[in-house]
Coordinates of C-alpha atoms and ligand atoms in Angstrom, one line a residue:
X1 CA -45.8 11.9 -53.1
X2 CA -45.9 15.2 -54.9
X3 CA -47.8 18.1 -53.3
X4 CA -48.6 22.1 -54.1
X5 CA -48.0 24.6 -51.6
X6 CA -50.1 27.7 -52.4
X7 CA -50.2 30.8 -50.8
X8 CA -53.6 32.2 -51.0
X9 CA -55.1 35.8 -51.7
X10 CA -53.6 36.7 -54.9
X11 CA -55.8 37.6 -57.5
X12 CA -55.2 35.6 -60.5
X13 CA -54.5 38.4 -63.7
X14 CA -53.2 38.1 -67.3
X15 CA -53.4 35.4 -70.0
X16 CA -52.7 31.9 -70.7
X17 CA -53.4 29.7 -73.7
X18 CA -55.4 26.5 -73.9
X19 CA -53.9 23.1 -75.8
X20 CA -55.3 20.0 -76.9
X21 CA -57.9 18.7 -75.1
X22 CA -57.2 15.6 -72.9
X23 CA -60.8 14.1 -73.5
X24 CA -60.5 14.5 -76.8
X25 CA -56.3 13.5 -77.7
X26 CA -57.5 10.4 -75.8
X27 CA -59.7 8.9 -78.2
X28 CA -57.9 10.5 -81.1
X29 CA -54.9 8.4 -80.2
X30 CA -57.2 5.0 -79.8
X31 CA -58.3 6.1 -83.3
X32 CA -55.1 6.0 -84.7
X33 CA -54.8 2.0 -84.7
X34 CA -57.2 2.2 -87.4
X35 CA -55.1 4.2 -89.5
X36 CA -52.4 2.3 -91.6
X37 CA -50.4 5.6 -92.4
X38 CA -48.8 8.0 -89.6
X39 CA -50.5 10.6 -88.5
X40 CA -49.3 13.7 -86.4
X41 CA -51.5 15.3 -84.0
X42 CA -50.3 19.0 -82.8
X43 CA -51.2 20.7 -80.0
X44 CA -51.1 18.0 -77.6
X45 CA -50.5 18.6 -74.0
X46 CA -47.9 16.2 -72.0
X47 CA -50.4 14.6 -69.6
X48 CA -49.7 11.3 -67.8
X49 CA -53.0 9.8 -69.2
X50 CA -51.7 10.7 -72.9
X51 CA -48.2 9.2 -71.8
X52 CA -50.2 6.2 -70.8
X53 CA -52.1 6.1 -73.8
X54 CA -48.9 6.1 -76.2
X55 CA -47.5 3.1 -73.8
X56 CA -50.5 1.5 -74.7
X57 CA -50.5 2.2 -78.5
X58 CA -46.6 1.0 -78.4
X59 CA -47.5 -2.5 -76.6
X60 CA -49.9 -3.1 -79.6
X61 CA -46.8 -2.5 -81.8
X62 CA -47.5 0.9 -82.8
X63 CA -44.4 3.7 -83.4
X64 CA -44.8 6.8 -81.3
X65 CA -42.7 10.2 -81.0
X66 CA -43.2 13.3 -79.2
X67 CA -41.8 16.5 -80.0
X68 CA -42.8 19.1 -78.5
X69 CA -46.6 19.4 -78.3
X70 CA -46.4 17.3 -81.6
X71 CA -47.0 13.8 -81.5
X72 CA -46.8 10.8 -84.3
X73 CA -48.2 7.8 -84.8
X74 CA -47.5 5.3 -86.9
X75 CA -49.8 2.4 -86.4
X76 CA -48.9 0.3 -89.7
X77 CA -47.2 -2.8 -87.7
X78 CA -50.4 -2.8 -84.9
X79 CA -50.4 -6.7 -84.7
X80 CA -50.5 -7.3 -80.9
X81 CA -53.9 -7.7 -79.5
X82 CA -53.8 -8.1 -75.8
X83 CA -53.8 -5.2 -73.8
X84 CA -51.1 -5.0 -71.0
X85 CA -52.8 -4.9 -67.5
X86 CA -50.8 -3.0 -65.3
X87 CA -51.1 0.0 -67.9
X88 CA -54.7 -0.5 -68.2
X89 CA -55.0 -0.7 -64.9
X90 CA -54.2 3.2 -64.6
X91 CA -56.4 4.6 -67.4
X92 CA -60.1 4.6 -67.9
X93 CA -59.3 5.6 -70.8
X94 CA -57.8 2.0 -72.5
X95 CA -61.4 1.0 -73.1
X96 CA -61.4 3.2 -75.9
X97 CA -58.7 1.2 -77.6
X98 CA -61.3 -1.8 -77.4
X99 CA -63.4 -0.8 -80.4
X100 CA -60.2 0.0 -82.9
X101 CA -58.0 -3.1 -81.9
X102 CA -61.1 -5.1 -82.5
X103 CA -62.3 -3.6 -85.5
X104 CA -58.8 -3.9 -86.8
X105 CA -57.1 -6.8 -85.9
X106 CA -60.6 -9.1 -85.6
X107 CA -60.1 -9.8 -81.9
X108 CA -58.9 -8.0 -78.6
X109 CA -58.0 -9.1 -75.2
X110 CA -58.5 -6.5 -72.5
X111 CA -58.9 -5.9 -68.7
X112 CA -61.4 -3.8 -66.9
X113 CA -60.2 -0.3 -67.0
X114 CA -58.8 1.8 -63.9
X115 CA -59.0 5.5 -63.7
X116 CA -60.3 8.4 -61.2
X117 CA -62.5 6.7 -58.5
X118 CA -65.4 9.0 -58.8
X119 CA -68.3 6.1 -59.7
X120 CA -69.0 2.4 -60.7
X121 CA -68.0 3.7 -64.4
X122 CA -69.4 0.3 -66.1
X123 CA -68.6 -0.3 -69.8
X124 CA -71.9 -2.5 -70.0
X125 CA -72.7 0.5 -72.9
X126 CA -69.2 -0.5 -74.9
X127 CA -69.6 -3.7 -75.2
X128 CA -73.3 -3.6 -76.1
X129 CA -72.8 -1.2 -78.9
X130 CA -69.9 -3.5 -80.3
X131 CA -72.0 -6.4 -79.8
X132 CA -74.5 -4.8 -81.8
X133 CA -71.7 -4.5 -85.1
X134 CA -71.4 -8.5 -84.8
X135 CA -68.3 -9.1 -82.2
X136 CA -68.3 -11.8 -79.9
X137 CA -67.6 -10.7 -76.2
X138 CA -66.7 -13.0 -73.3
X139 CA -66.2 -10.9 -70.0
X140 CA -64.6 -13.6 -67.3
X141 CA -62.5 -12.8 -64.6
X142 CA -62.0 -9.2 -65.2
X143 CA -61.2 -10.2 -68.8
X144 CA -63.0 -9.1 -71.4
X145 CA -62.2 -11.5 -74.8
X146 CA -63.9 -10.2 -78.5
X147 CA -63.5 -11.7 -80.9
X148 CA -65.3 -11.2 -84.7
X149 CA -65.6 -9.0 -88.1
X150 CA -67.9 -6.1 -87.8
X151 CA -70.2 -5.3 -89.4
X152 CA -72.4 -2.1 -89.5
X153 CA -75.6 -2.2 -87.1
X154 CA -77.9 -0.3 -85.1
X155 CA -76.9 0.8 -81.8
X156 CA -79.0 2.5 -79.1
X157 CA -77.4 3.6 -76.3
X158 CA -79.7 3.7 -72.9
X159 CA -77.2 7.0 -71.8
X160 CA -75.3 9.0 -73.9
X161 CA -72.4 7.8 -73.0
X162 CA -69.0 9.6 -74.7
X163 CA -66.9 6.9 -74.2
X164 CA -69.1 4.0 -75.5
X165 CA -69.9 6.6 -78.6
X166 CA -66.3 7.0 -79.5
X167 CA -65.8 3.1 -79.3
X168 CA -68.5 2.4 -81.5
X169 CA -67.8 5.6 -83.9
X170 CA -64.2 3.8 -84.2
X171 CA -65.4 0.5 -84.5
X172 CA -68.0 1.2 -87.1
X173 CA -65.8 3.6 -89.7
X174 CA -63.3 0.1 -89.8
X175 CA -66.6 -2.5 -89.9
X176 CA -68.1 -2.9 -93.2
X177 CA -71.9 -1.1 -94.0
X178 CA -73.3 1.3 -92.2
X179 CA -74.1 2.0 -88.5
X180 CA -76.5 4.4 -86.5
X181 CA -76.1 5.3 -83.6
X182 CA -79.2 6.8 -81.4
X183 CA -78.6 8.8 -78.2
X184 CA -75.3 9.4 -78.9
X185 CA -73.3 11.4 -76.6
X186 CA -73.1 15.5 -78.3
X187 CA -70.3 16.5 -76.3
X188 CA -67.4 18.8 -78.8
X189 CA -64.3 15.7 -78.5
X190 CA -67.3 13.5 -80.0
X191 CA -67.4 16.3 -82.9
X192 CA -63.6 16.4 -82.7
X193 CA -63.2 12.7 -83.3
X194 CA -65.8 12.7 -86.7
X195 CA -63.7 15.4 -87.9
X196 CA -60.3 13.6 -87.7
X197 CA -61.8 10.4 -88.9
X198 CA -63.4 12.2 -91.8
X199 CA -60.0 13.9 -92.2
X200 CA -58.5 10.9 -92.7
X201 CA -61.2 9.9 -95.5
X202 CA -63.7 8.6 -93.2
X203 CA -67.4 8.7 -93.2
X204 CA -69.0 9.9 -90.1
X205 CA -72.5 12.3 -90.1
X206 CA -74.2 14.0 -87.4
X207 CA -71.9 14.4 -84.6
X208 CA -72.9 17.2 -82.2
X209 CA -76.3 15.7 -82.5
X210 CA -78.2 12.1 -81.1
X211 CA -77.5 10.5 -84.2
X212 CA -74.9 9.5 -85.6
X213 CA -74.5 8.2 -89.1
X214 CA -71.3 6.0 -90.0
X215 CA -70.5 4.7 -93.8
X216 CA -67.9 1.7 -93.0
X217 CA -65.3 0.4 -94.7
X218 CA -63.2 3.1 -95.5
X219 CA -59.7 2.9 -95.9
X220 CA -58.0 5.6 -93.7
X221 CA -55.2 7.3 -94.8
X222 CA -52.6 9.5 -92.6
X223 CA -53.2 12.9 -91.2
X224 CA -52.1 15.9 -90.1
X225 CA -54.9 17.4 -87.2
X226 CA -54.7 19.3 -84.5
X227 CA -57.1 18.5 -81.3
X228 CA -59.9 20.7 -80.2
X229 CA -59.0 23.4 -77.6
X230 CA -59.3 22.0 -73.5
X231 CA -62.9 23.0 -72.8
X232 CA -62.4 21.7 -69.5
X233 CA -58.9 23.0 -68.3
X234 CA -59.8 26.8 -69.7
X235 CA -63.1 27.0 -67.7
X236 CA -60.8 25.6 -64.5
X237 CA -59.1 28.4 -65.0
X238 CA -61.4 31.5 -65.7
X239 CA -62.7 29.9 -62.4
X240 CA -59.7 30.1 -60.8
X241 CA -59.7 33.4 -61.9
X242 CA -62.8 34.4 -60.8
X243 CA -62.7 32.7 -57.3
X244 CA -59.7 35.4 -56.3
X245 CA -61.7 38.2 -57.7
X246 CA -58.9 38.5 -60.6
X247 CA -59.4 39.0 -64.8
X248 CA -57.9 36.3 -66.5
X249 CA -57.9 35.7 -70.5
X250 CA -57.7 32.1 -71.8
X251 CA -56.6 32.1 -75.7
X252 CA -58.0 29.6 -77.9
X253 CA -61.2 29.0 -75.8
X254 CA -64.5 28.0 -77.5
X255 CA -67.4 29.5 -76.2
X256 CA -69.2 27.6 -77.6
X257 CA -68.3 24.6 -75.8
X258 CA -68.4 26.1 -72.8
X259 CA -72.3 28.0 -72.7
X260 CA -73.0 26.3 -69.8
X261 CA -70.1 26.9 -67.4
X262 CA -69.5 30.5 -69.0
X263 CA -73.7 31.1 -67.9
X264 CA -73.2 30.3 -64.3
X265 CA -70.1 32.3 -63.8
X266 CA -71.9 35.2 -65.6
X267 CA -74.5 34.4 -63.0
X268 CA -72.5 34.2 -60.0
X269 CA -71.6 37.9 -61.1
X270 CA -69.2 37.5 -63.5
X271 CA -68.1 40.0 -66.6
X272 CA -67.5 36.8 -69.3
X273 CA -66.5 38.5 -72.5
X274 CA -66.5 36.6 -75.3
X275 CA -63.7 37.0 -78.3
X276 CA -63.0 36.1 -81.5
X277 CA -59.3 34.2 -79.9
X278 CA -60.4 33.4 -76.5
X279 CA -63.1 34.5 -73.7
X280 CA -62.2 36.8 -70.8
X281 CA -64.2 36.3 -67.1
X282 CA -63.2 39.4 -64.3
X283 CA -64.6 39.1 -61.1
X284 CA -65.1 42.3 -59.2
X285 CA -66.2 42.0 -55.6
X286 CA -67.3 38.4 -54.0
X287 CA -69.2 36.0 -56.5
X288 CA -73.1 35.6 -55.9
X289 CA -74.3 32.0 -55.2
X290 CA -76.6 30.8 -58.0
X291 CA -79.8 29.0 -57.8
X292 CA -78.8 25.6 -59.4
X293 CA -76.1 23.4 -61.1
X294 CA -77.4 20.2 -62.4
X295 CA -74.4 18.7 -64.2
X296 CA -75.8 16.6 -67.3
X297 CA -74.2 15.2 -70.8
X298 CA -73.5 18.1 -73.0
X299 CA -75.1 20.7 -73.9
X300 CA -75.8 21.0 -70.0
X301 CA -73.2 21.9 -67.5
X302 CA -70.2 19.4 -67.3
X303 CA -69.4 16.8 -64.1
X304 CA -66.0 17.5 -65.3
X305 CA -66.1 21.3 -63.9
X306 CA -69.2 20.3 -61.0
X307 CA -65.9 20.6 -58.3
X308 CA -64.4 23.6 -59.6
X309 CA -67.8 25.1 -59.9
X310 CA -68.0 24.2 -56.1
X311 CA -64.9 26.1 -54.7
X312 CA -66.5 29.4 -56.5
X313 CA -70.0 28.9 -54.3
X314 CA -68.2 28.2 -51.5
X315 CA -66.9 31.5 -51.1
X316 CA -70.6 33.4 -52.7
X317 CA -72.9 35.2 -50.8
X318 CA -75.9 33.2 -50.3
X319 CA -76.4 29.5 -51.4
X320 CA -76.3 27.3 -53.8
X321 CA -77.9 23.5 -54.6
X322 CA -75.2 21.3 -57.1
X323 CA -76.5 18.0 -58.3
X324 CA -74.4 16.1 -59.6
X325 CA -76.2 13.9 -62.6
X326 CA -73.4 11.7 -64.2
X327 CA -71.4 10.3 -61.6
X328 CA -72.4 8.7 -58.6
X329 CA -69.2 9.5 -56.3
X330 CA -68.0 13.0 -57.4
X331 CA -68.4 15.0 -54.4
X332 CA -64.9 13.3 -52.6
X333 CA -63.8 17.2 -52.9
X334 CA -66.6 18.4 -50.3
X335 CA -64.6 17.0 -47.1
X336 CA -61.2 18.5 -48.3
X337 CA -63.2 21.7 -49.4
X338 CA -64.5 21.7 -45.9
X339 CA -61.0 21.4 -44.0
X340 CA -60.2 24.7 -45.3
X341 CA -63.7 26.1 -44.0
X342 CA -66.4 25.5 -46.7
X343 CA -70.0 25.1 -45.3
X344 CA -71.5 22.2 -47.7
X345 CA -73.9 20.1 -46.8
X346 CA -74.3 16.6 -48.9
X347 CA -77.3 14.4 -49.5
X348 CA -76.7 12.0 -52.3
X349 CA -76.0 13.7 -55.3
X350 CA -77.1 16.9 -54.1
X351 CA -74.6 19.2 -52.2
X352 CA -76.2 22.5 -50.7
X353 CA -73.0 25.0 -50.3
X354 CA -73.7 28.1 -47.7
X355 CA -71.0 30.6 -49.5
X356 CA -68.5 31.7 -46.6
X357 CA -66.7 35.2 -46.7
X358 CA -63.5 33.8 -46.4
X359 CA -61.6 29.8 -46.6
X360 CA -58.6 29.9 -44.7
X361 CA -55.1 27.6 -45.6
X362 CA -55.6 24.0 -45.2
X363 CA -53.7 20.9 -45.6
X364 CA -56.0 18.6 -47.7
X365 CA -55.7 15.7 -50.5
X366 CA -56.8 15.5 -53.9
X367 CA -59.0 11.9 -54.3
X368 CA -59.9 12.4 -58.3
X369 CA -58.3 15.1 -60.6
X370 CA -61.4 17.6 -61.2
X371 CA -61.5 17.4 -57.5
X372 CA -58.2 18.3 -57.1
X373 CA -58.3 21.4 -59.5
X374 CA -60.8 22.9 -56.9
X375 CA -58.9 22.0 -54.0
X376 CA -56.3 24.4 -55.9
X377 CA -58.7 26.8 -56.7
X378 CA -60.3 27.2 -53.4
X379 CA -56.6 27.7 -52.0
X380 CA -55.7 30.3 -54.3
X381 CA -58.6 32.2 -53.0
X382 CA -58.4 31.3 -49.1
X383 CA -56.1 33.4 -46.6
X384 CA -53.0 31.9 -45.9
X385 CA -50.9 28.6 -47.2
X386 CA -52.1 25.1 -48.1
X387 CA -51.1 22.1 -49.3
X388 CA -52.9 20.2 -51.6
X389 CA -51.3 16.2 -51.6
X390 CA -51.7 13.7 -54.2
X391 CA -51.4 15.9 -57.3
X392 CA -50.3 13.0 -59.3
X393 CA -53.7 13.5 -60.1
X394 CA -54.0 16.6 -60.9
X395 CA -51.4 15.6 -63.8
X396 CA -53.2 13.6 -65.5
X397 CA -55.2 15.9 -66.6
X398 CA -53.2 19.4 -66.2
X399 CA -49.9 20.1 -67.8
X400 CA -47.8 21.4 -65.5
X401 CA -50.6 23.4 -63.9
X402 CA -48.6 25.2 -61.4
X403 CA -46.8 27.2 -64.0
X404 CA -49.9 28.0 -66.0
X405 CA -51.3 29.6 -62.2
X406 CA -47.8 31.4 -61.4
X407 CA -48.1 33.0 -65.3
X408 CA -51.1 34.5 -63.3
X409 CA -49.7 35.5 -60.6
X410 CA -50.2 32.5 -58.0
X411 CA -48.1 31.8 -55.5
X412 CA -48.0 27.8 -55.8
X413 CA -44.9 25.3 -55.8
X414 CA -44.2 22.0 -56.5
X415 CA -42.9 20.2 -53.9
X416 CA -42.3 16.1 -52.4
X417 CA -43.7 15.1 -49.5
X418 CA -43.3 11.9 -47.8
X419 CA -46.0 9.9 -47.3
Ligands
LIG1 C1 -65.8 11.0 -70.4 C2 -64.7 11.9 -70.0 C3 -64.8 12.3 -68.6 C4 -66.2 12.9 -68.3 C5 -67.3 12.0 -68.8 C6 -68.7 12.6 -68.7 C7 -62.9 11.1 -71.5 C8 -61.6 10.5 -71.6 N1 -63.5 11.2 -70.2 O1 -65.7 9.8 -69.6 O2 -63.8 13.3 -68.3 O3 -66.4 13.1 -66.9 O4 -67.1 11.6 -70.2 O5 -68.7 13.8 -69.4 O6 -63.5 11.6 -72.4 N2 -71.8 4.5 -68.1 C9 -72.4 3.3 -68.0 N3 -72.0 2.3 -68.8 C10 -71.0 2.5 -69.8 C11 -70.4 3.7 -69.9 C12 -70.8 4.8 -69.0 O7 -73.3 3.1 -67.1 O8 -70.7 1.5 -70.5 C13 -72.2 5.6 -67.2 C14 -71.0 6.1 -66.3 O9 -70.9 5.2 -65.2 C15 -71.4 7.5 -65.9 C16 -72.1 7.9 -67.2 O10 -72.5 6.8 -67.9 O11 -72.3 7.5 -64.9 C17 -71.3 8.8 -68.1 O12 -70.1 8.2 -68.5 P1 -69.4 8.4 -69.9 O13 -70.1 9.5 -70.6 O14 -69.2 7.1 -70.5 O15 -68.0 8.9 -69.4 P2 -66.6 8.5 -69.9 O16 -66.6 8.3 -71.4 O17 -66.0 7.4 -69.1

């Protein structure tokens, strides 16, 4: 097993760029099954997850290159319809492939999904939308069979779910008339993915809002498209850089994907500076707890930071209440957070953290990858060494994310441990 070692105290300074966004290169690359040309999507960060995905796109008789940060795809030959367990097995993210491979192919033969065990995650709200544009689904025995030509429909989702909205964005640009979907999910990969379909002569309308509007039927061509910046990954770090009282600059962030974790840190007495190329957050002095996080679906603040969030209260002066909103087992992080001296209390969903002047060097395990971030975070800022295990995890969302920290100024390696 792979671990960090971090030696804590340093404050985090300098500047580091942002890439492609996971949430958003994963979906991109399910959409590419619909496209009969190659496309080449820049800026794409070498993640485990996206290495996964490209296994996935390959077993379906897809070509795939990387070089670089570029990838192409060329998904002319996609024939094969049954998706290979044991890779599905490791992503959450091979549901996405469902709507596209059925869409295109007129039937697909998948498992249930793996991925991070932070909740049930049920894709009752994929199917249902794809049942809604005509397929035929048959879930027995952790199989899930579709079969059927789309066609455009009327879908309602009961949560805004982004996964289920990609799937059925997918499904509908390939099904023939139109589709609506209400309640869709708002978050920026949604808007990411309309824009790359519509780049490659698509019709999709009103992403970034509930509704979304989908002309089928279009014949996609090749594209070249570069993902939207990692929302997620730069506000781990500017939190990273604020839990060590440091300055740190992340290039290419939007901040206007990031209003609500940019308004807590501001909040927790944070200088956030906002550029034209990037946003800046300096930390002077300990960070003030702030009166609530309530993580929802976008525009409100993200589950996917909720941990991170977490390791910055646990070292503010006074406390804070986090509810957690979207997933139903995200708090694994609280334990581990507590090993290294953290005073969190958790009831359900709701974590009250007591900020503590100081964490101190722990030895503690990452259980989900957002969680793990944290773990990192609060051990940058703690006195003395830890070691965070399991950061397998950590890579499957974070390239290399030790050298992005030590660009900083961390003190972190890389090292094996057994297990
Ligand atoms: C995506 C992100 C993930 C993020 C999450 C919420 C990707 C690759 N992953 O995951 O990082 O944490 O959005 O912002 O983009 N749900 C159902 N039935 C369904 C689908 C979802 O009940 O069919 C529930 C889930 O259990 C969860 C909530 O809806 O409680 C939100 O899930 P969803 O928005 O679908 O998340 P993902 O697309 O899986």
């Amino acid at each position: 097993m792979e671990a960090y070692t971090i030696q804590g105290g340093n404050p985090l300074r300098g500047e580091v760029s942002t890439m492609g966004a996971k949430n958003a290169v994963l979906p991109l690359l399910a959409a590419c099954v619909l496209v009969r040309q190659p496309v080449h999507l820049s800026g794409c960060p070498d993640l485990s997850d996206v290495r996964n995905m490209l296994r996935l796109l390959e077993s379906l008789g897809c070509s795939t290159r990387r070089q670089g940060t570029e990838l192409y795809i060329d998904a002319s030959d996609a024939q094969e319809h049954v998706m290979p367990e044991n890779i599905s097995k490791l992503m959450r993210s091979s549901i996405f492939m469902l709507g596209p491979v059925l869409a295109r192919l007129g039937r697909a033969d998948f498992t249930y999904p793996g991925g991070c065990e932070i909740g049930l995650r049920p894709i009752d709200l994929h199917l249902q939308g794809l049942r809604a544009l005509g397929a035929h689904i048959e879930e027995a025995h952790g199989h899930i069979l579709c079969s059927g030509k789309l066609t455009g429909g009327s879908v309602h989702l009961d949560y805004p779910s982004v996964g289920a909205t990609e799937n059925v964005m997918m499904a509908a640009v390939y099904a023939q008339g139109d589709t609506v979907i209400h309640n869709a999910a708002r978050e920026p990969e949604i808007v990411d993915l309309s824009n790359f379909l519509n780049a490659c002569g698509g019709f999709v309308h009103g992403a970034g809002s509930g509704t979304i509007r989908i002309r089928g039927g279009a014949e996609l061509h090749g594209v070249e498209y570069a993902p939207v910046p990692d929302r997620i990954t730069a506000g781990t770090l500017l939190l990273a850089g604020a839990a060590t009282q440091g300055d740190v600059f992340v290039r290419g962030a939007r901040p206007q994907d990031m209003q609500a974790v940019l308004a807590k840190l501001h909040e927790a007495g944070c200088d956030v500076r906002v550029y034209e190329d990037g946003v800046r957050a300096q930390m002077r002095g300990r960070p003030r707890a702030v009166r609530r996080v309530e993580t929802a679906p976008f525009p409100g603040f993200p589950t996917d930071m909720q941990a991170q969030m977490m390791s910055l209260l646990a070292l503010s002066r006074g406390t804070s209440v986090v509810a957690e909103n979207v997933f139903e087992n995200r708090m694994q992080h609280v334990a581990e957070l507590m090993r290294m001296g953290a005073d969190i209390q958790v009831s359900g969903r709701i974590a009250v953290v007591r900020g503590v002047e100081q964490l101190t060097g722990a030895r503690v395990t990452t259980r989900d990858l957002r969680g793990g971030a944290a773990l990192c975070i609060a051990a940058l800022a703690a006195q003395g060494e830890s070691v965070v295990e399991n950061i397998a995890l950590i890579d499957r969302g974070h390239e290399r994310l030790e050298e992005t920290l030590r660009a900083l100024g961390a003190n972190i390696t890389r090292i094996q441990i057994d297990e």
